[in-house]
mmCIF file of C-alpha atoms in Angstrom:
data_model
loop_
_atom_site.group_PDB
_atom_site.id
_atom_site.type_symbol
_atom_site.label_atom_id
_atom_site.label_comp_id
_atom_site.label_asym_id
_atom_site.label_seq_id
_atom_site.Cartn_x
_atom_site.Cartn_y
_atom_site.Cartn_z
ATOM 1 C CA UNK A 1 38.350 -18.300 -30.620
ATOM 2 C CA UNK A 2 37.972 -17.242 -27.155
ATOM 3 C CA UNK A 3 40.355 -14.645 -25.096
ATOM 4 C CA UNK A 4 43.338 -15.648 -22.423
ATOM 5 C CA UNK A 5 40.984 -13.546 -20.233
ATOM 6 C CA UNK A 6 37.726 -15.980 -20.538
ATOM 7 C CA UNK A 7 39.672 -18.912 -20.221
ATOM 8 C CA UNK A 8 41.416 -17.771 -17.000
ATOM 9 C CA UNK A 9 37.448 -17.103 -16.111
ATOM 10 C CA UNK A 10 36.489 -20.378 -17.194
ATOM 11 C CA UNK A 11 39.307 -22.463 -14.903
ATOM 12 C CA UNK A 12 38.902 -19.766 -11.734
ATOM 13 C CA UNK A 13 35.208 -21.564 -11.525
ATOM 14 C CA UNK A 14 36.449 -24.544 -10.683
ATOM 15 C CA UNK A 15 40.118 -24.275 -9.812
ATOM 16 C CA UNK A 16 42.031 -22.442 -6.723
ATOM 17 C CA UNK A 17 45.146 -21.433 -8.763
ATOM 18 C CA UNK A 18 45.799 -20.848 -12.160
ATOM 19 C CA UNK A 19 49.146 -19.901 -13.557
ATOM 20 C CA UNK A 20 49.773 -17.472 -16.487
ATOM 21 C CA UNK A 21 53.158 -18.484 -18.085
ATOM 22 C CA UNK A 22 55.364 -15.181 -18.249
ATOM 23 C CA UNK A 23 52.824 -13.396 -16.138
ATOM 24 C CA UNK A 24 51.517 -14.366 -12.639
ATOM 25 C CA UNK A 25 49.117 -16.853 -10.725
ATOM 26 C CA UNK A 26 45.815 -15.851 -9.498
ATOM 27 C CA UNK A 27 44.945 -17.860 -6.423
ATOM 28 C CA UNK A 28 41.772 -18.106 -4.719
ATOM 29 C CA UNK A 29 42.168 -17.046 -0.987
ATOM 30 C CA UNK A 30 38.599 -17.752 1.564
ATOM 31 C CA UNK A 31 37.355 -15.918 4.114
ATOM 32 C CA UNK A 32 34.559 -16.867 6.645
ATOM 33 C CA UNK A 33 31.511 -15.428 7.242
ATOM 34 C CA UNK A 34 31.992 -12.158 9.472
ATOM 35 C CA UNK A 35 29.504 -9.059 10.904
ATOM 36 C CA UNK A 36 30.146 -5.658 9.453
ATOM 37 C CA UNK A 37 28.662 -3.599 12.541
ATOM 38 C CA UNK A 38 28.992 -0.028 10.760
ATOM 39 C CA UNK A 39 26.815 -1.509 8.012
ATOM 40 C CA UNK A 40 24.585 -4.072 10.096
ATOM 41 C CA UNK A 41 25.339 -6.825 7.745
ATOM 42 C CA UNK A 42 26.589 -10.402 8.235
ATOM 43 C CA UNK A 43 28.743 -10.891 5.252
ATOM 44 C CA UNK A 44 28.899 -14.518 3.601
ATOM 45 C CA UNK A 45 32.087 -16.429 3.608
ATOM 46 C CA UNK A 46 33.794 -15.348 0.656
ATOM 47 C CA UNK A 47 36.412 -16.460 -2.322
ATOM 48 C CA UNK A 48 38.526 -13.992 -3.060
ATOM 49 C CA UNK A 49 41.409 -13.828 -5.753
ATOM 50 C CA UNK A 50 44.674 -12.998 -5.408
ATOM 51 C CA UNK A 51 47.938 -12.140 -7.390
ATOM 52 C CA UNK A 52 51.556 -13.453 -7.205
ATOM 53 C CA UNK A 53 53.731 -12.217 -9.709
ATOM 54 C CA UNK A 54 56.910 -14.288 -8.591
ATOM 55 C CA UNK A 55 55.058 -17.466 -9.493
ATOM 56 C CA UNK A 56 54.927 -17.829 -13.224
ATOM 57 C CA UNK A 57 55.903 -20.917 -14.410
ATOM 58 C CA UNK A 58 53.943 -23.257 -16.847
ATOM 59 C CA UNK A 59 51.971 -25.882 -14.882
ATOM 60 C CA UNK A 60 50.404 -27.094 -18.037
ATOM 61 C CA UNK A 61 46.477 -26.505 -16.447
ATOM 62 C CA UNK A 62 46.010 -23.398 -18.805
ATOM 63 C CA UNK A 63 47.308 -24.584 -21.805
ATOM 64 C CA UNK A 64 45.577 -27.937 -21.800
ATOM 65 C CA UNK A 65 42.351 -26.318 -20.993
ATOM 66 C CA UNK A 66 42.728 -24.241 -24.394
ATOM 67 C CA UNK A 67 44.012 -27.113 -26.088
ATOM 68 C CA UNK A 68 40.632 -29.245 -24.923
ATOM 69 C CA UNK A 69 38.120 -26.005 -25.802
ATOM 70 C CA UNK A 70 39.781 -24.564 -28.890
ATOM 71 C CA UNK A 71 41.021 -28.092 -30.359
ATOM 72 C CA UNK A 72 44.374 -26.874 -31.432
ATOM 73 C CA UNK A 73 47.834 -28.074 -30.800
ATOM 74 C CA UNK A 74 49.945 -27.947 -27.341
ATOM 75 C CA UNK A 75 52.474 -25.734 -29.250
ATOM 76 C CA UNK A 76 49.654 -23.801 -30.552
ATOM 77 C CA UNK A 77 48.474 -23.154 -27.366
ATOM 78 C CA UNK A 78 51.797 -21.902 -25.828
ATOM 79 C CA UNK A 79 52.054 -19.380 -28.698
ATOM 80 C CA UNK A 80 48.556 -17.580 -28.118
ATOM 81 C CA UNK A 81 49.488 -17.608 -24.093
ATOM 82 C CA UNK A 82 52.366 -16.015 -25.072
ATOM 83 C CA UNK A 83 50.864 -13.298 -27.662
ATOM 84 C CA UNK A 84 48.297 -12.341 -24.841
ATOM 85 C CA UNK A 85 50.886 -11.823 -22.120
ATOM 86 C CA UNK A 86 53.090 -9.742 -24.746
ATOM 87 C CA UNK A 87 49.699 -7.971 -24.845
ATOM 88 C CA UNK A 88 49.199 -7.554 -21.325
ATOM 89 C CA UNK A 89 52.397 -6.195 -21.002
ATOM 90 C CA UNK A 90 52.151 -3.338 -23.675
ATOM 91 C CA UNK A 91 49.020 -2.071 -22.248
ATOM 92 C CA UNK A 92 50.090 -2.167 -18.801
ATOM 93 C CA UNK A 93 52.802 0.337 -19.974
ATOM 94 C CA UNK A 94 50.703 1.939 -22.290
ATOM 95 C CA UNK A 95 47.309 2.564 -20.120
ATOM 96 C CA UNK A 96 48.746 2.016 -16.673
ATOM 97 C CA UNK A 97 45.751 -0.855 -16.241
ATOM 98 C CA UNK A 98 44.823 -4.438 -17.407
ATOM 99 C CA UNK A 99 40.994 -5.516 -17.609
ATOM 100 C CA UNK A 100 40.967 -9.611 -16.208
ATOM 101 C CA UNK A 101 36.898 -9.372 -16.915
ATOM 102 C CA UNK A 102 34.976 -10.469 -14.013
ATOM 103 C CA UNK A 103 37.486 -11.254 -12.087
ATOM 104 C CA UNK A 104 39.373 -7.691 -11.472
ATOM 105 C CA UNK A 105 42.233 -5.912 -13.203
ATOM 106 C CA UNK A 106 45.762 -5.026 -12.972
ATOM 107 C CA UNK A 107 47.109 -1.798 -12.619
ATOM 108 C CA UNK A 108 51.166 -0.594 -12.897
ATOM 109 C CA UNK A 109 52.866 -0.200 -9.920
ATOM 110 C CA UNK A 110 56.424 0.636 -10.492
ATOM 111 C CA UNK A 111 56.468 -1.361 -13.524
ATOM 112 C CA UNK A 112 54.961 -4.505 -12.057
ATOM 113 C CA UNK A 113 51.565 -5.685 -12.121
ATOM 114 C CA UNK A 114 49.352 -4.746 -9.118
ATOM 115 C CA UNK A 115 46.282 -7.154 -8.909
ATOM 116 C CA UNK A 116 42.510 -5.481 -7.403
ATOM 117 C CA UNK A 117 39.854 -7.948 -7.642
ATOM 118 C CA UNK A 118 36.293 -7.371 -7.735
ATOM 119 C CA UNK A 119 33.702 -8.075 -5.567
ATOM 120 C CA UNK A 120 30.715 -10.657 -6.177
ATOM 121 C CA UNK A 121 27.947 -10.839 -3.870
ATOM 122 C CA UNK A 122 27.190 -14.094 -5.860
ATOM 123 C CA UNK A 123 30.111 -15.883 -7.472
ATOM 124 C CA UNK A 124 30.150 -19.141 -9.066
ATOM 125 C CA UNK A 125 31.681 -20.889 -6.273
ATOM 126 C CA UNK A 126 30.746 -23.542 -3.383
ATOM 127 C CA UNK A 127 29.076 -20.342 -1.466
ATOM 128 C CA UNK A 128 26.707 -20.203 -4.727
ATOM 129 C CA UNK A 129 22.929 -19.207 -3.599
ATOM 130 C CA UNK A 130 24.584 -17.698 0.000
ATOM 131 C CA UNK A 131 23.858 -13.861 0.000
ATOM 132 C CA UNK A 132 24.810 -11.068 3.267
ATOM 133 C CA UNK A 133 21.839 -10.644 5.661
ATOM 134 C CA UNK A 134 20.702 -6.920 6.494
ATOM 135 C CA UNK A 135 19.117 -7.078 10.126
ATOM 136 C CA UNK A 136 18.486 -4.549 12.629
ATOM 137 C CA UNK A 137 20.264 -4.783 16.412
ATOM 138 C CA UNK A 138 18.205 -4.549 19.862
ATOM 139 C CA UNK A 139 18.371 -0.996 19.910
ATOM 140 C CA UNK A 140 17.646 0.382 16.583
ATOM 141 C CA UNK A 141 14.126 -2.107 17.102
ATOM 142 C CA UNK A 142 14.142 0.128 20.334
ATOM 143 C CA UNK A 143 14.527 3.392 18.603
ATOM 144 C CA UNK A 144 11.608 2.486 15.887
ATOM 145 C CA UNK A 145 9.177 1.139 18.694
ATOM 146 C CA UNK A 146 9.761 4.330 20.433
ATOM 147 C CA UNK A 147 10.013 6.554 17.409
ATOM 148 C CA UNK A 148 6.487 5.271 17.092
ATOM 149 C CA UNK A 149 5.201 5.393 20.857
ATOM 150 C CA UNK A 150 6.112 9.306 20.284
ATOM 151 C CA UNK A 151 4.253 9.536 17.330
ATOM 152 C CA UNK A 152 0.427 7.896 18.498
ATOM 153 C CA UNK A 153 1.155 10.954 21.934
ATOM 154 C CA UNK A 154 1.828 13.639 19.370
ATOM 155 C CA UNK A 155 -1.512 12.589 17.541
ATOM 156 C CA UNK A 156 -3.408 11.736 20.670
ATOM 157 C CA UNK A 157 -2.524 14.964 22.263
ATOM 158 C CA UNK A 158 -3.842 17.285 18.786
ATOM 159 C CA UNK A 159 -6.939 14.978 18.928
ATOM 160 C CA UNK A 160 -7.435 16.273 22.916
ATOM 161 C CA UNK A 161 -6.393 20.057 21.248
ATOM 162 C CA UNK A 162 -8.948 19.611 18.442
ATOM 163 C CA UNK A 163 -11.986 18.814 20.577
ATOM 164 C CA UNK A 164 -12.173 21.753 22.810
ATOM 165 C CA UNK A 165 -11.512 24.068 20.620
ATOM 166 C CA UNK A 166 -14.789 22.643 18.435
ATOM 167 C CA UNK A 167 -16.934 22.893 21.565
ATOM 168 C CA UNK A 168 -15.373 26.562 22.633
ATOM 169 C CA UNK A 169 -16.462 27.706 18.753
ATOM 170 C CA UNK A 170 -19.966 26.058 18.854
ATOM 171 C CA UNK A 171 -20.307 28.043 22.330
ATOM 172 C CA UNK A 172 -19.024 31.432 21.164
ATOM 173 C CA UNK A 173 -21.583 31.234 18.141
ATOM 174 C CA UNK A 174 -24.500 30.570 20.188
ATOM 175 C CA UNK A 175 -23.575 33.432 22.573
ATOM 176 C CA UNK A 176 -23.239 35.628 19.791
ATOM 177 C CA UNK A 177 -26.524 34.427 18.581
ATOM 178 C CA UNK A 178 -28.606 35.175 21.502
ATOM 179 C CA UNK A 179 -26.882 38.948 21.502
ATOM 180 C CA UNK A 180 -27.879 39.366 18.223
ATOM 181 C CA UNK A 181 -31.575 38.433 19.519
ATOM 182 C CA UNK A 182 -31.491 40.659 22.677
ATOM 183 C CA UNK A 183 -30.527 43.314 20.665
ATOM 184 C CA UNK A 184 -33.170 42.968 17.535
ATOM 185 C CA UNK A 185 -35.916 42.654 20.540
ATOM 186 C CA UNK A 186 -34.742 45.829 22.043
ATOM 187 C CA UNK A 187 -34.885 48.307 18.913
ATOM 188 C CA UNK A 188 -38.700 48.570 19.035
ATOM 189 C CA UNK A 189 -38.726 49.257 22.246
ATOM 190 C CA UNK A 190 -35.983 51.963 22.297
ATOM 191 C CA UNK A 191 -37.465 53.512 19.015
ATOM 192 C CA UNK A 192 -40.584 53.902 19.527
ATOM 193 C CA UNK A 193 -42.130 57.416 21.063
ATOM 194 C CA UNK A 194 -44.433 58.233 24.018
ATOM 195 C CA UNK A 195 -47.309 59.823 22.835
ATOM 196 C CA UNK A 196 -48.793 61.930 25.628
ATOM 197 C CA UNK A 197 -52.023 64.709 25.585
ATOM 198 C CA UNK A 198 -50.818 68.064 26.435
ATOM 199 C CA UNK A 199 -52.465 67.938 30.496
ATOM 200 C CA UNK A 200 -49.978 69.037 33.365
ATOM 201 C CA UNK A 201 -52.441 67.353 35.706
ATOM 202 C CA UNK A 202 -51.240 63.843 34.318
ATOM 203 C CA UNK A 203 -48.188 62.141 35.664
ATOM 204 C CA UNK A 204 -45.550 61.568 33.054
ATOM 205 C CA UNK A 205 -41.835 60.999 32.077
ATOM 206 C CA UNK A 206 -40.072 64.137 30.565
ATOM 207 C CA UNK A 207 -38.818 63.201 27.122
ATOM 208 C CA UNK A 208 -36.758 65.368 25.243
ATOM 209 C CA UNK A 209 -37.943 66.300 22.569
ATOM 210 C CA UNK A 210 -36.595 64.723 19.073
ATOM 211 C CA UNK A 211 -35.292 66.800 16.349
ATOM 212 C CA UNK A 212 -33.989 66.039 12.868
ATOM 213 C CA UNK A 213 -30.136 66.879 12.676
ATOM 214 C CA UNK A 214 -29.209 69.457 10.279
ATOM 215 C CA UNK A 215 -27.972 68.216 7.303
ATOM 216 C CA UNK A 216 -23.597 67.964 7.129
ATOM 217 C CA UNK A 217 -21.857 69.493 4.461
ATOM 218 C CA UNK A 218 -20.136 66.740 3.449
ATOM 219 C CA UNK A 219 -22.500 63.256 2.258
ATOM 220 C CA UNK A 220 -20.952 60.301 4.485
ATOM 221 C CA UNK A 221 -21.577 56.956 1.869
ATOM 222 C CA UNK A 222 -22.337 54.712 5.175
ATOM 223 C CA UNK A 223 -22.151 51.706 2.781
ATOM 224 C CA UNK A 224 -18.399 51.611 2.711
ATOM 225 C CA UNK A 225 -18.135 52.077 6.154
ATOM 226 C CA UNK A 226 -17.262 48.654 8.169
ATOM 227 C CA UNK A 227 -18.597 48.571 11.769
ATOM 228 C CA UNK A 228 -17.418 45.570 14.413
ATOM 229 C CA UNK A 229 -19.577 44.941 17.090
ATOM 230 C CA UNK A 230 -16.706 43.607 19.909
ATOM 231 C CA UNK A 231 -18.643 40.924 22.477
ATOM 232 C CA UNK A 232 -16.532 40.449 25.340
ATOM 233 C CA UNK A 233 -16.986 36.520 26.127
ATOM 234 C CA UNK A 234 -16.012 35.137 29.777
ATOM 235 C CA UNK A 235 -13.874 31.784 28.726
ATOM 236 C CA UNK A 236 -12.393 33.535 25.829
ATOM 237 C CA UNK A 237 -9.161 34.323 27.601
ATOM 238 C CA UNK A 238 -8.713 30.814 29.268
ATOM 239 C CA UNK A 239 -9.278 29.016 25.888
ATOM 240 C CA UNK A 240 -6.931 31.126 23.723
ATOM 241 C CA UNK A 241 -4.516 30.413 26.702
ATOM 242 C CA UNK A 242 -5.033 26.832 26.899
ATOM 243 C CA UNK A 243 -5.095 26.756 23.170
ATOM 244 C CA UNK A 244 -2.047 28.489 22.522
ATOM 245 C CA UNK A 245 -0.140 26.415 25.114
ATOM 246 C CA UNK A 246 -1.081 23.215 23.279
ATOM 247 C CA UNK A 247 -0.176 24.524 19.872
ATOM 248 C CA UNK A 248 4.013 25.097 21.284
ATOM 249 C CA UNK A 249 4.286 21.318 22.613
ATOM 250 C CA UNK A 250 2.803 19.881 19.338
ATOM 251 C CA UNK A 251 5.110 22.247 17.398
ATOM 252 C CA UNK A 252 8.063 21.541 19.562
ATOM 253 C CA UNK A 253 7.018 17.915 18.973
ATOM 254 C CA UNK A 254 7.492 18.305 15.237
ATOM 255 C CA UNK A 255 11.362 20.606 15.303
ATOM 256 C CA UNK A 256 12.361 17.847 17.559
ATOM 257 C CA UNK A 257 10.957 14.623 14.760
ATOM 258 C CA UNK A 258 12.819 17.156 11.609
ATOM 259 C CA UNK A 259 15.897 16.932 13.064
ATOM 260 C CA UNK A 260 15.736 13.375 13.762
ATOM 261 C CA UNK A 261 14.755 12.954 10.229
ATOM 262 C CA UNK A 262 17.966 15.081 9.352
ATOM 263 C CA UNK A 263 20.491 13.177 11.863
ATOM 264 C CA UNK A 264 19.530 9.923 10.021
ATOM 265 C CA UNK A 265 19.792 11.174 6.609
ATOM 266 C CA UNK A 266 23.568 12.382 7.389
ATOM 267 C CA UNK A 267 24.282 8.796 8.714
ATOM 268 C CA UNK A 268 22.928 7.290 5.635
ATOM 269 C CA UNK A 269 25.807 9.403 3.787
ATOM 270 C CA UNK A 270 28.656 8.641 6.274
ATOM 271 C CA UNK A 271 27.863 4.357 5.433
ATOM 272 C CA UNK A 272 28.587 5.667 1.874
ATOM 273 C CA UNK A 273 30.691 8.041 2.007
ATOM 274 C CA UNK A 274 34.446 8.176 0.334
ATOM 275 C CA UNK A 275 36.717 11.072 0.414
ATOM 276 C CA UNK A 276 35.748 12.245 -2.985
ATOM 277 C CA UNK A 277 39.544 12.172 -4.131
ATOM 278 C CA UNK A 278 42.218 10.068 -4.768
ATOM 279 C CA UNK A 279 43.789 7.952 -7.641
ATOM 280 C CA UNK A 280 41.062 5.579 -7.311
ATOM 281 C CA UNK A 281 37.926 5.694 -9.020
ATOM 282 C CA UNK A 282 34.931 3.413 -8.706
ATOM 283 C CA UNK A 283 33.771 2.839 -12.072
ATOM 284 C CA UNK A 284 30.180 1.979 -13.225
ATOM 285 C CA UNK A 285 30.417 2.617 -17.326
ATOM 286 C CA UNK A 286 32.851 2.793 -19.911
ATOM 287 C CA UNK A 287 32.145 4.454 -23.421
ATOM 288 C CA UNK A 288 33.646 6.239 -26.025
ATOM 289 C CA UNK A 289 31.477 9.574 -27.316
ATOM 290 C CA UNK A 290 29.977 11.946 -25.410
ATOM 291 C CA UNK A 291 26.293 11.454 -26.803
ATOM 292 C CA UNK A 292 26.862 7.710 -25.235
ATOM 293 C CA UNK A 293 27.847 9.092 -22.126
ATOM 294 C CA UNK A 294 24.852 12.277 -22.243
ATOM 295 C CA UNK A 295 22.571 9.297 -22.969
ATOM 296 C CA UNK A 296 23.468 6.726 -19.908
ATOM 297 C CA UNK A 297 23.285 9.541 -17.627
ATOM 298 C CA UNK A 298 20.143 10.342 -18.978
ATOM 299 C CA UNK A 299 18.732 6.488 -18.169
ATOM 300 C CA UNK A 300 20.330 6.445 -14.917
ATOM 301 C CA UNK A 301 18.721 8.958 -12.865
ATOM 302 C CA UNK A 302 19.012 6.960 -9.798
ATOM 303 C CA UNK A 303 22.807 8.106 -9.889
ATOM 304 C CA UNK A 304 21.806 11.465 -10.764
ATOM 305 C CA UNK A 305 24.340 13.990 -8.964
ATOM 306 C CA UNK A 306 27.007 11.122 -8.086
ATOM 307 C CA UNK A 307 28.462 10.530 -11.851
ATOM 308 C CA UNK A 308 31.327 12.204 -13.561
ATOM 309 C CA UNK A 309 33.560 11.287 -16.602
ATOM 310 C CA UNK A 310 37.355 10.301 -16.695
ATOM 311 C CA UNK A 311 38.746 10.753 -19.585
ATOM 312 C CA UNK A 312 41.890 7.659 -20.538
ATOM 313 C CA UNK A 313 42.941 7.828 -23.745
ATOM 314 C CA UNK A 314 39.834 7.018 -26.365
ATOM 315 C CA UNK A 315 37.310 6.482 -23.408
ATOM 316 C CA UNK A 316 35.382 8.042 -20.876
ATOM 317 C CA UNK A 317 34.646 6.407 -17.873
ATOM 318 C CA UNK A 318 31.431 7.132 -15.543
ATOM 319 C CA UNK A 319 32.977 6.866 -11.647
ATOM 320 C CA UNK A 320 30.580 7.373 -8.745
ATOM 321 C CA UNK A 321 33.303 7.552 -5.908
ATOM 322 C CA UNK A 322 36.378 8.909 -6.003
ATOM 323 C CA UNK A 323 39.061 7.810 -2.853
ATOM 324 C CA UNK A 324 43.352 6.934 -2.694
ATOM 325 C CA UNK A 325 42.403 3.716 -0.871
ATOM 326 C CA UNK A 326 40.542 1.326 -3.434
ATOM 327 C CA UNK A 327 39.517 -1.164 -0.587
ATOM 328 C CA UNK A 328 37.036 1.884 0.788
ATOM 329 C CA UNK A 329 35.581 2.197 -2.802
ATOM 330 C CA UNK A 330 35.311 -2.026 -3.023
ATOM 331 C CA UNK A 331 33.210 -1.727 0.223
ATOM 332 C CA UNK A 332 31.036 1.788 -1.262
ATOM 333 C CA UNK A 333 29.983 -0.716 -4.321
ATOM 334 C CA UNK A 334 27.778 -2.872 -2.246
ATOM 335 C CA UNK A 335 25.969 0.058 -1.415
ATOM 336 C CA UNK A 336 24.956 0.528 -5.388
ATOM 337 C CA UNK A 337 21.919 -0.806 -6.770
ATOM 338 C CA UNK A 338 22.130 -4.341 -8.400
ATOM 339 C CA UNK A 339 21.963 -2.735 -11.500
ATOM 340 C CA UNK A 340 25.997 -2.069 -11.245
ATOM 341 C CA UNK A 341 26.828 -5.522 -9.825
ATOM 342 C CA UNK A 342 29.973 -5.279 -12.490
ATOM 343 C CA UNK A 343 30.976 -1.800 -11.568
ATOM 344 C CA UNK A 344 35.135 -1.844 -11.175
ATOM 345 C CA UNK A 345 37.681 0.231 -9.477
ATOM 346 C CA UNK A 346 40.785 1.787 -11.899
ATOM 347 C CA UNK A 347 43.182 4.511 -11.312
#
């Protein structure tokens, strides 16, 4: 036999206002289609249900729809309505809430039922197949285009960098080089003695004469001795310059792109972002042990951080958001992965 709560479901497809006996009537209230400019969405029209305690008479519509589905008497049918209120009204006293499925749930408030519904970006309603259209405004398209335009002169500009300093390095070796060749073509020359007969009638150049030095007292090892030959180079100066100059705008460049980076992450946390207290909590998971809970956390690491336990009674309850007005939390859930399309808020 099926629950009060799936045939209230069942006629809330198809009807605007369906009457509990004893307890309330839930009554479909529409909405158009509006734009949500902190977001940059253009929300659908929407059916939304309501709650009016005052109105609780018997219209008939729910107990012939359980009469039809169930096959059971009229006066059968009155009975289990009024069990299930009875119900409802022992655990609103009891737990302070009332699960209505789908559809949203009933909290206490000062002894009478307080109705929150949920939110369905795709209800079974005459806006089936209609979904809320992300788009981007004139000037975030600006901001991309010249986000981008930035980019291709800060890679342009290194590729300029880049070339000279290949051509100054090919240059420097090749000076280098030729030193090294000068000075190879010179040691023979310098090394080598003039050998001379001993006549003072011939014309000559005075050489001293060569001696061996006397041997030090202490043995240098020459091997472990590191000698630099410094070759001053004319355009070295004006190329480290250049260089050097080059290297601070490209860097500068980069700071300025981080903190761009950083200024949109912090705005992607203010569209989410709930005052992380409250009597509200917006509710993704309900279990009873702690290995269950150890073990959804465990699958869900795309919440990982964001979910703690509330502990009601026998269950604990995974929340993600945490805020006194449950409205705010309504509008953080469409910020959640599909995945938790039948998260709820409780208090």
């Amino acid at each position: 036999m099926f629950s009060l709560i799936e045939h209230i479901e069942y006629l809330m497809m198809s009807h605007d206002c369906v009457i509990v006996p004893g307890w309330g009537a839930l009554i479909a209230q529409y909405s158009e289609s509006f734009y949500n400019e902190d977001a940059g969405i253009i929300n659908k029209p929407q059916r939304k249900v309501g709650f009016n305690s005052s109105v609780n008479h018997n219209d008939g519509l729910l107990a012939q729809s359980i009469v039809r589905r169930e096959g059971i008497t009229y006066d059968e049918a009155m009975r289990f309505i009024a069990d299930s209120v009875t119900t409802f009204k022992q655990q609103l006293n009891a737990d302070g809430e009332v699960s209505l499925g789908r559809l949203g749930f009933f909290h206490n408030c000062d002894g009478q039922p307080d109705f929150i519904p949920f939110f369905h970006e795709s209800c079974n309603d005459e806006y089936f197949g209609l979904r809320s259209i992300n788009f981007k405004t004139l000037a975030q398209m600006r901001e991309e285009q010249f986000a981008a335009e930035d980019q291709a002169e800060a890679e342009a500009a290194a590729a300029i960098i880049e070339k000279p300093q290949q051509r100054s390095w090919a240059r420097r070796a090749m000076q280098i080089a030729a030193s090294v060749v000068l000075l190879l073509a010179l040691v023979p020359v310098l090394t080598t003695p003039i050998m001379r007969e001993d006549n003072k009638d011939l014309a000559g150049i005075n050489l001293p004469q060569m001696q061996r030095p006397a041997e030090a007292s202490t043995i240098v090892n020459w091997d472990s001795v590191n000698v630099d030959l410094a070759i001053a180079l004319p355009d070295q100066a004006f190329d480290d310059k250049h260089s050097h100059r080059h290297h601070s705008k490209v860097e500068e460049e980069e700071i300025n792109n981080q903190n761009d980076i950083e200024i949109d992450d912090k705005k992607e946390d203010i569209l989410e972002g709930t005052s992380g207290s409250g009597r509200y909590y917006l509710v993704v998971s309900s279990l009873v042990t702690n290995k269950q809970v150890s073990d959804y956390m465990a699958s869900h690491k795309n919440l990982k951080g964001k979910m703690h336990v509330l502990k009601r009674g026998n269950k604990l309850r995974i929340y993600v958001a945490r805020d006194n007005d449950p409205s705010r939390l309504m509008k953080a859930k469409q910020y959640l992965p599909e995945e938790y399309s039948d998260a709820w808020v409780c208090n």
